[in-house]
PDB file of C-alpha atoms in Angstrom:
ATOM      1  CA  UNK A   1      -8.992  27.080  -1.728  1.00  0.00           C
ATOM      2  CA  UNK A   2     -12.684  27.110  -3.189  1.00  0.00           C
ATOM      3  CA  UNK A   3     -11.824  23.629  -4.922  1.00  0.00           C
ATOM      4  CA  UNK A   4     -11.177  21.871  -1.347  1.00  0.00           C
ATOM      5  CA  UNK A   5     -14.080  23.745   0.383  1.00  0.00           C
ATOM      6  CA  UNK A   6     -16.957  20.898  -0.211  1.00  0.00           C
ATOM      7  CA  UNK A   7     -14.211  18.065   0.285  1.00  0.00           C
ATOM      8  CA  UNK A   8     -12.668  19.486   3.597  1.00  0.00           C
ATOM      9  CA  UNK A   9     -15.834  20.657   4.907  1.00  0.00           C
ATOM     10  CA  UNK A  10     -17.197  16.890   4.177  1.00  0.00           C
ATOM     11  CA  UNK A  11     -14.890  15.762   5.969  1.00  0.00           C
ATOM     12  CA  UNK A  12     -14.609  18.161   9.164  1.00  0.00           C
ATOM     13  CA  UNK A  13     -18.619  17.659   9.628  1.00  0.00           C
ATOM     14  CA  UNK A  14     -18.521  13.760   8.999  1.00  0.00           C
ATOM     15  CA  UNK A  15     -15.795  13.822  11.738  1.00  0.00           C
ATOM     16  CA  UNK A  16     -18.010  16.257  13.963  1.00  0.00           C
ATOM     17  CA  UNK A  17     -21.085  13.546  13.540  1.00  0.00           C
ATOM     18  CA  UNK A  18     -18.891  10.633  14.093  1.00  0.00           C
ATOM     19  CA  UNK A  19     -17.543  12.141  17.362  1.00  0.00           C
ATOM     20  CA  UNK A  20     -21.364  12.198  18.571  1.00  0.00           C
ATOM     21  CA  UNK A  21     -22.054   8.922  18.578  1.00  0.00           C
ATOM     22  CA  UNK A  22     -21.940   6.173  20.726  1.00  0.00           C
ATOM     23  CA  UNK A  23     -19.276   3.564  19.709  1.00  0.00           C
ATOM     24  CA  UNK A  24     -21.906   0.928  18.435  1.00  0.00           C
ATOM     25  CA  UNK A  25     -22.991   3.683  15.681  1.00  0.00           C
ATOM     26  CA  UNK A  26     -19.978   5.267  15.037  1.00  0.00           C
ATOM     27  CA  UNK A  27     -18.113   1.316  14.057  1.00  0.00           C
ATOM     28  CA  UNK A  28     -21.893   0.655  11.489  1.00  0.00           C
ATOM     29  CA  UNK A  29     -20.976   4.060  10.348  1.00  0.00           C
ATOM     30  CA  UNK A  30     -17.120   3.433   9.791  1.00  0.00           C
ATOM     31  CA  UNK A  31     -17.573   0.551   7.769  1.00  0.00           C
ATOM     32  CA  UNK A  32     -19.810   2.278   5.569  1.00  0.00           C
ATOM     33  CA  UNK A  33     -17.175   5.427   5.108  1.00  0.00           C
ATOM     34  CA  UNK A  34     -13.755   4.219   4.513  1.00  0.00           C
ATOM     35  CA  UNK A  35     -14.018   3.195   1.296  1.00  0.00           C
ATOM     36  CA  UNK A  36     -14.913   6.715   0.370  1.00  0.00           C
ATOM     37  CA  UNK A  37     -11.798   8.349   2.243  1.00  0.00           C
ATOM     38  CA  UNK A  38      -9.557   5.951  -0.001  1.00  0.00           C
ATOM     39  CA  UNK A  39      -9.875   8.345  -2.853  1.00  0.00           C
ATOM     40  CA  UNK A  40      -8.556  11.194  -0.785  1.00  0.00           C
ATOM     41  CA  UNK A  41      -5.511   9.514   0.135  1.00  0.00           C
ATOM     42  CA  UNK A  42      -3.796  10.397  -2.981  1.00  0.00           C
ATOM     43  CA  UNK A  43      -5.214  13.640  -3.821  1.00  0.00           C
ATOM     44  CA  UNK A  44      -2.888  16.284  -4.871  1.00  0.00           C
ATOM     45  CA  UNK A  45      -3.712  18.830  -1.839  1.00  0.00           C
ATOM     46  CA  UNK A  46      -1.601  17.892   0.339  1.00  0.00           C
ATOM     47  CA  UNK A  47      -4.450  19.250   3.145  1.00  0.00           C
ATOM     48  CA  UNK A  48      -6.693  16.255   1.748  1.00  0.00           C
ATOM     49  CA  UNK A  49      -4.359  13.880   1.769  1.00  0.00           C
ATOM     50  CA  UNK A  50      -3.612  14.222   5.434  1.00  0.00           C
ATOM     51  CA  UNK A  51      -7.239  14.847   6.749  1.00  0.00           C
ATOM     52  CA  UNK A  52      -8.828  12.026   4.841  1.00  0.00           C
ATOM     53  CA  UNK A  53      -5.844   9.270   6.476  1.00  0.00           C
ATOM     54  CA  UNK A  54      -6.019  11.047   9.867  1.00  0.00           C
ATOM     55  CA  UNK A  55      -9.757  10.161   9.644  1.00  0.00           C
ATOM     56  CA  UNK A  56      -9.641   6.991   8.659  1.00  0.00           C
ATOM     57  CA  UNK A  57      -6.994   6.530  11.742  1.00  0.00           C
ATOM     58  CA  UNK A  58      -9.754   7.494  13.859  1.00  0.00           C
ATOM     59  CA  UNK A  59     -12.509   5.304  12.257  1.00  0.00           C
ATOM     60  CA  UNK A  60     -10.258   2.222  13.259  1.00  0.00           C
ATOM     61  CA  UNK A  61     -10.608   3.291  16.999  1.00  0.00           C
ATOM     62  CA  UNK A  62     -14.478   3.378  16.645  1.00  0.00           C
ATOM     63  CA  UNK A  63     -14.429  -0.418  15.256  1.00  0.00           C
ATOM     64  CA  UNK A  64     -16.317  -2.674  18.082  1.00  0.00           C
ATOM     65  CA  UNK A  65     -15.932  -6.267  18.354  1.00  0.00           C
ATOM     66  CA  UNK A  66     -18.102  -7.799  15.931  1.00  0.00           C
ATOM     67  CA  UNK A  67     -16.880  -5.120  13.181  1.00  0.00           C
ATOM     68  CA  UNK A  68     -13.098  -6.041  13.708  1.00  0.00           C
ATOM     69  CA  UNK A  69     -12.797  -8.663  11.170  1.00  0.00           C
ATOM     70  CA  UNK A  70     -14.305  -6.742   8.254  1.00  0.00           C
ATOM     71  CA  UNK A  71     -12.312  -3.422   8.882  1.00  0.00           C
ATOM     72  CA  UNK A  72      -9.157  -5.115   8.812  1.00  0.00           C
ATOM     73  CA  UNK A  73      -9.848  -6.781   5.529  1.00  0.00           C
ATOM     74  CA  UNK A  74     -10.578  -3.029   4.887  1.00  0.00           C
ATOM     75  CA  UNK A  75      -7.176  -2.378   6.205  1.00  0.00           C
ATOM     76  CA  UNK A  76      -5.791  -4.952   3.988  1.00  0.00           C
ATOM     77  CA  UNK A  77      -7.004  -3.185   1.193  1.00  0.00           C
ATOM     78  CA  UNK A  78      -4.983   0.460   2.069  1.00  0.00           C
ATOM     79  CA  UNK A  79      -2.050  -1.077   3.256  1.00  0.00           C
ATOM     80  CA  UNK A  80       0.040  -0.708   0.340  1.00  0.00           C
ATOM     81  CA  UNK A  81      -0.772   2.916   0.329  1.00  0.00           C
ATOM     82  CA  UNK A  82      -0.357   4.192   3.722  1.00  0.00           C
ATOM     83  CA  UNK A  83       3.246   2.506   3.741  1.00  0.00           C
ATOM     84  CA  UNK A  84       4.081   4.568   0.806  1.00  0.00           C
ATOM     85  CA  UNK A  85       2.701   7.857   2.256  1.00  0.00           C
ATOM     86  CA  UNK A  86       4.945   6.951   4.420  1.00  0.00           C
ATOM     87  CA  UNK A  87       7.424   8.426   1.903  1.00  0.00           C
ATOM     88  CA  UNK A  88       5.096  11.780   1.536  1.00  0.00           C
ATOM     89  CA  UNK A  89       7.061  15.416   0.528  1.00  0.00           C
ATOM     90  CA  UNK A  90       4.393  16.693   3.217  1.00  0.00           C
ATOM     91  CA  UNK A  91       5.393  15.845   6.953  1.00  0.00           C
ATOM     92  CA  UNK A  92       2.067  16.504   7.791  1.00  0.00           C
ATOM     93  CA  UNK A  93       0.720  13.208   5.307  1.00  0.00           C
ATOM     94  CA  UNK A  94       3.924  11.374   6.318  1.00  0.00           C
ATOM     95  CA  UNK A  95       3.199  11.605  10.272  1.00  0.00           C
ATOM     96  CA  UNK A  96      -0.460  11.124   9.029  1.00  0.00           C
ATOM     97  CA  UNK A  97      -0.135   7.907   7.511  1.00  0.00           C
ATOM     98  CA  UNK A  98       2.527   6.502   9.686  1.00  0.00           C
ATOM     99  CA  UNK A  99       0.073   7.355  12.458  1.00  0.00           C
ATOM    100  CA  UNK A 100      -2.148   5.394  10.800  1.00  0.00           C
ATOM    101  CA  UNK A 101      -0.484   2.168  10.050  1.00  0.00           C
ATOM    102  CA  UNK A 102       0.411   1.514  13.459  1.00  0.00           C
ATOM    103  CA  UNK A 103      -3.306   1.918  14.145  1.00  0.00           C
ATOM    104  CA  UNK A 104      -3.385  -1.073  11.858  1.00  0.00           C
ATOM    105  CA  UNK A 105      -0.752  -3.131  13.352  1.00  0.00           C
ATOM    106  CA  UNK A 106      -2.240  -2.537  16.567  1.00  0.00           C
ATOM    107  CA  UNK A 107      -5.751  -4.278  14.993  1.00  0.00           C
ATOM    108  CA  UNK A 108      -4.228  -6.964  13.492  1.00  0.00           C
ATOM    109  CA  UNK A 109      -1.648  -7.262  17.327  1.00  0.00           C
ATOM    110  CA  UNK A 110       1.238  -7.311  14.579  1.00  0.00           C
ATOM    111  CA  UNK A 111       3.854  -5.624  16.932  1.00  0.00           C
ATOM    112  CA  UNK A 112       7.141  -5.821  15.103  1.00  0.00           C
ATOM    113  CA  UNK A 113       5.026  -3.780  12.208  1.00  0.00           C
ATOM    114  CA  UNK A 114       4.102  -0.954  14.725  1.00  0.00           C
ATOM    115  CA  UNK A 115       7.316  -0.684  15.983  1.00  0.00           C
ATOM    116  CA  UNK A 116       8.814  -0.749  12.118  1.00  0.00           C
ATOM    117  CA  UNK A 117       6.240   1.818  11.506  1.00  0.00           C
ATOM    118  CA  UNK A 118       7.529   4.222  14.076  1.00  0.00           C
ATOM    119  CA  UNK A 119      10.937   3.978  13.033  1.00  0.00           C
ATOM    120  CA  UNK A 120       9.452   4.348   9.158  1.00  0.00           C
ATOM    121  CA  UNK A 121      11.321   1.138   7.570  1.00  0.00           C
ATOM    122  CA  UNK A 122       9.515   0.859   4.844  1.00  0.00           C
ATOM    123  CA  UNK A 123      11.672  -1.999   2.990  1.00  0.00           C
ATOM    124  CA  UNK A 124      10.922  -3.794   6.819  1.00  0.00           C
ATOM    125  CA  UNK A 125       7.902  -3.149   6.857  1.00  0.00           C
ATOM    126  CA  UNK A 126       7.323  -4.091   3.317  1.00  0.00           C
ATOM    127  CA  UNK A 127       9.183  -7.266   3.515  1.00  0.00           C
ATOM    128  CA  UNK A 128       7.164  -7.807   6.826  1.00  0.00           C
ATOM    129  CA  UNK A 129       3.868  -7.696   4.810  1.00  0.00           C
ATOM    130  CA  UNK A 130       5.653 -10.424   1.786  1.00  0.00           C
ATOM    131  CA  UNK A 131       6.279 -12.785   5.148  1.00  0.00           C
ATOM    132  CA  UNK A 132       2.685 -12.611   6.729  1.00  0.00           C
ATOM    133  CA  UNK A 133       1.032 -13.229   2.655  1.00  0.00           C
ATOM    134  CA  UNK A 134       3.044 -13.531   0.253  1.00  0.00           C
ATOM    135  CA  UNK A 135      -0.055 -14.634  -1.917  1.00  0.00           C
ATOM    136  CA  UNK A 136      -1.172 -11.134  -2.048  1.00  0.00           C
ATOM    137  CA  UNK A 137       2.095 -10.581  -4.183  1.00  0.00           C
ATOM    138  CA  UNK A 138       0.376  -9.726  -7.129  1.00  0.00           C
ATOM    139  CA  UNK A 139      -2.301  -7.463  -4.834  1.00  0.00           C
ATOM    140  CA  UNK A 140       0.634  -5.578  -4.272  1.00  0.00           C
ATOM    141  CA  UNK A 141       2.438  -5.105  -7.256  1.00  0.00           C
ATOM    142  CA  UNK A 142      -1.033  -4.112  -9.120  1.00  0.00           C
ATOM    143  CA  UNK A 143      -1.196  -1.462  -6.001  1.00  0.00           C
ATOM    144  CA  UNK A 144       2.174   0.096  -5.986  1.00  0.00           C
ATOM    145  CA  UNK A 145       1.836   0.537  -9.994  1.00  0.00           C
ATOM    146  CA  UNK A 146       0.352   3.563 -10.042  1.00  0.00           C
ATOM    147  CA  UNK A 147       2.536   5.623  -7.461  1.00  0.00           C
ATOM    148  CA  UNK A 148       5.324   5.279 -10.552  1.00  0.00           C
ATOM    149  CA  UNK A 149       3.632   7.908 -11.469  1.00  0.00           C
ATOM    150  CA  UNK A 150       3.748   9.963  -9.184  1.00  0.00           C
ATOM    151  CA  UNK A 151       4.492  13.579  -9.344  1.00  0.00           C
ATOM    152  CA  UNK A 152       6.402  12.920  -5.536  1.00  0.00           C
ATOM    153  CA  UNK A 153      10.290  11.864  -6.586  1.00  0.00           C
ATOM    154  CA  UNK A 154       9.798   9.914  -3.504  1.00  0.00           C
ATOM    155  CA  UNK A 155       6.575   8.468  -3.133  1.00  0.00           C
ATOM    156  CA  UNK A 156       7.826   7.219  -7.313  1.00  0.00           C
ATOM    157  CA  UNK A 157      11.265   5.560  -5.390  1.00  0.00           C
ATOM    158  CA  UNK A 158       8.920   4.349  -2.600  1.00  0.00           C
ATOM    159  CA  UNK A 159       6.961   2.591  -4.970  1.00  0.00           C
ATOM    160  CA  UNK A 160       9.645   1.190  -7.353  1.00  0.00           C
ATOM    161  CA  UNK A 161      11.407  -0.513  -4.352  1.00  0.00           C
ATOM    162  CA  UNK A 162       8.089  -1.907  -3.009  1.00  0.00           C
ATOM    163  CA  UNK A 163       6.900  -3.153  -6.265  1.00  0.00           C
ATOM    164  CA  UNK A 164      10.647  -4.614  -6.688  1.00  0.00           C
ATOM    165  CA  UNK A 165      10.634  -6.935  -3.879  1.00  0.00           C
ATOM    166  CA  UNK A 166       6.640  -7.793  -4.532  1.00  0.00           C
ATOM    167  CA  UNK A 167       7.256  -8.846  -7.848  1.00  0.00           C
ATOM    168  CA  UNK A 168      10.026 -11.472  -7.695  1.00  0.00           C
ATOM    169  CA  UNK A 169       7.506 -13.493  -5.821  1.00  0.00           C
ATOM    170  CA  UNK A 170       5.277 -13.538  -9.149  1.00  0.00           C
ATOM    171  CA  UNK A 171       8.506 -15.192 -11.223  1.00  0.00           C
ATOM    172  CA  UNK A 172       7.254 -18.382 -13.052  1.00  0.00           C
ATOM    173  CA  UNK A 173       3.455 -17.733 -11.319  1.00  0.00           C
ATOM    174  CA  UNK A 174       2.222 -15.160 -13.478  1.00  0.00           C
ATOM    175  CA  UNK A 175       3.191 -13.935 -16.360  1.00  0.00           C
ATOM    176  CA  UNK A 176       0.944 -11.950 -18.042  1.00  0.00           C
ATOM    177  CA  UNK A 177       1.614  -9.142 -14.668  1.00  0.00           C
ATOM    178  CA  UNK A 178       5.006  -9.968 -14.756  1.00  0.00           C
ATOM    179  CA  UNK A 179       5.392  -8.837 -18.674  1.00  0.00           C
ATOM    180  CA  UNK A 180       3.277  -5.711 -17.975  1.00  0.00           C
ATOM    181  CA  UNK A 181       5.350  -4.639 -15.147  1.00  0.00           C
ATOM    182  CA  UNK A 182       8.673  -5.276 -17.274  1.00  0.00           C
ATOM    183  CA  UNK A 183       6.974  -2.747 -19.875  1.00  0.00           C
ATOM    184  CA  UNK A 184       6.151  -0.196 -17.043  1.00  0.00           C
ATOM    185  CA  UNK A 185       9.438  -0.401 -15.937  1.00  0.00           C
ATOM    186  CA  UNK A 186      11.289  -0.061 -19.078  1.00  0.00           C
ATOM    187  CA  UNK A 187       8.809   2.997 -20.088  1.00  0.00           C
ATOM    188  CA  UNK A 188       9.719   4.602 -16.848  1.00  0.00           C
ATOM    189  CA  UNK A 189      13.291   4.105 -17.447  1.00  0.00           C
ATOM    190  CA  UNK A 190      13.136   6.778 -20.121  1.00  0.00           C
ATOM    191  CA  UNK A 191      10.410   8.617 -18.839  1.00  0.00           C
ATOM    192  CA  UNK A 192      12.187   9.447 -15.621  1.00  0.00           C
ATOM    193  CA  UNK A 193      13.102  12.710 -15.084  1.00  0.00           C
ATOM    194  CA  UNK A 194      15.073  11.519 -11.817  1.00  0.00           C
ATOM    195  CA  UNK A 195      18.953  10.069 -12.800  1.00  0.00           C
ATOM    196  CA  UNK A 196      19.434   7.611  -9.896  1.00  0.00           C
ATOM    197  CA  UNK A 197      15.230   6.578 -10.040  1.00  0.00           C
ATOM    198  CA  UNK A 198      15.702   6.180 -13.787  1.00  0.00           C
ATOM    199  CA  UNK A 199      18.373   3.651 -12.620  1.00  0.00           C
ATOM    200  CA  UNK A 200      16.635   2.019 -10.111  1.00  0.00           C
ATOM    201  CA  UNK A 201      13.868   1.300 -12.656  1.00  0.00           C
ATOM    202  CA  UNK A 202      16.181  -0.146 -14.955  1.00  0.00           C
ATOM    203  CA  UNK A 203      18.133  -2.577 -11.930  1.00  0.00           C
ATOM    204  CA  UNK A 204      14.915  -3.492 -11.050  1.00  0.00           C
ATOM    205  CA  UNK A 205      13.566  -4.941 -14.867  1.00  0.00           C
ATOM    206  CA  UNK A 206      16.990  -6.343 -15.174  1.00  0.00           C
ATOM    207  CA  UNK A 207      16.986  -8.036 -11.833  1.00  0.00           C
ATOM    208  CA  UNK A 208      13.043  -9.157 -12.632  1.00  0.00           C
ATOM    209  CA  UNK A 209      13.840 -10.076 -16.217  1.00  0.00           C
ATOM    210  CA  UNK A 210      16.780 -12.602 -14.871  1.00  0.00           C
ATOM    211  CA  UNK A 211      14.549 -13.932 -12.593  1.00  0.00           C
ATOM    212  CA  UNK A 212      11.486 -14.936 -14.671  1.00  0.00           C
ATOM    213  CA  UNK A 213      14.048 -16.221 -17.463  1.00  0.00           C
ATOM    214  CA  UNK A 214      15.523 -17.977 -14.676  1.00  0.00           C
ATOM    215  CA  UNK A 215      12.979 -19.153 -13.446  1.00  0.00           C
ATOM    216  CA  UNK A 216      11.156 -20.647 -17.320  1.00  0.00           C
ATOM    217  CA  UNK A 217      14.548 -22.559 -17.691  1.00  0.00           C
ATOM    218  CA  UNK A 218      14.239 -24.219 -14.758  1.00  0.00           C
ATOM    219  CA  UNK A 219      10.324 -25.395 -15.288  1.00  0.00           C
ATOM    220  CA  UNK A 220      11.325 -26.384 -18.722  1.00  0.00           C
ATOM    221  CA  UNK A 221      14.187 -28.648 -17.485  1.00  0.00           C
ATOM    222  CA  UNK A 222      12.039 -30.148 -15.146  1.00  0.00           C
ATOM    223  CA  UNK A 223       9.547 -30.976 -17.687  1.00  0.00           C
ATOM    224  CA  UNK A 224      12.026 -32.546 -20.062  1.00  0.00           C
ATOM    225  CA  UNK A 225      13.637 -34.272 -16.954  1.00  0.00           C
ATOM    226  CA  UNK A 226       9.040 -35.636 -16.741  1.00  0.00           C
ATOM    227  CA  UNK A 227       9.273 -36.244 -20.574  1.00  0.00           C
ATOM    228  CA  UNK A 228      12.213 -38.268 -20.334  1.00  0.00           C
ATOM    229  CA  UNK A 229      11.256 -40.594 -17.401  1.00  0.00           C
TER     230      UNK A 229
END
């Protein structure tokens, strides 16, 4: 517990200070503090994950109107990790993550996303985010990729499913990112101890490879047709 004391003490102190400020002052402080909290979302200790995510959710409620756009930008940056943490093995972290995502949905006025979060329908939440802004597909891939190395099997599986869905939007658009991802999936297939997740990694790799080859072939054919005109 000694190693946790500095982080937990800092979070508790910040929470207490925040409670004594007027909303205008708290909003300004919230914008400066959120990025520091993100680093603790993936802490090894359950209490740090839960406390930092809960505090982030509280900061969303402290945001005044003039700071809402800035807070929305910050929320986009943590959307993936919060959605994935709904698959956390610790019930307290799942609860905190779900509440934080609901708070983000309220900030954006996304009624459907809020309902999906309350039901913990991660697959549909992923589809919703991609439908809202497909240009963020590469960002989603890069943000979910580190979770393929999570010590939690549930997090690895959730990241793999989310990543696979987002990566389908990259085929024919970003070959470098797609190639790096396919390499990572191949490594995951060999190192993964859970047979079902290893099989999912292999299946995801096959689907993305087929999609990449099909798009590449289609582009080549279109190029040939233009050359023949």
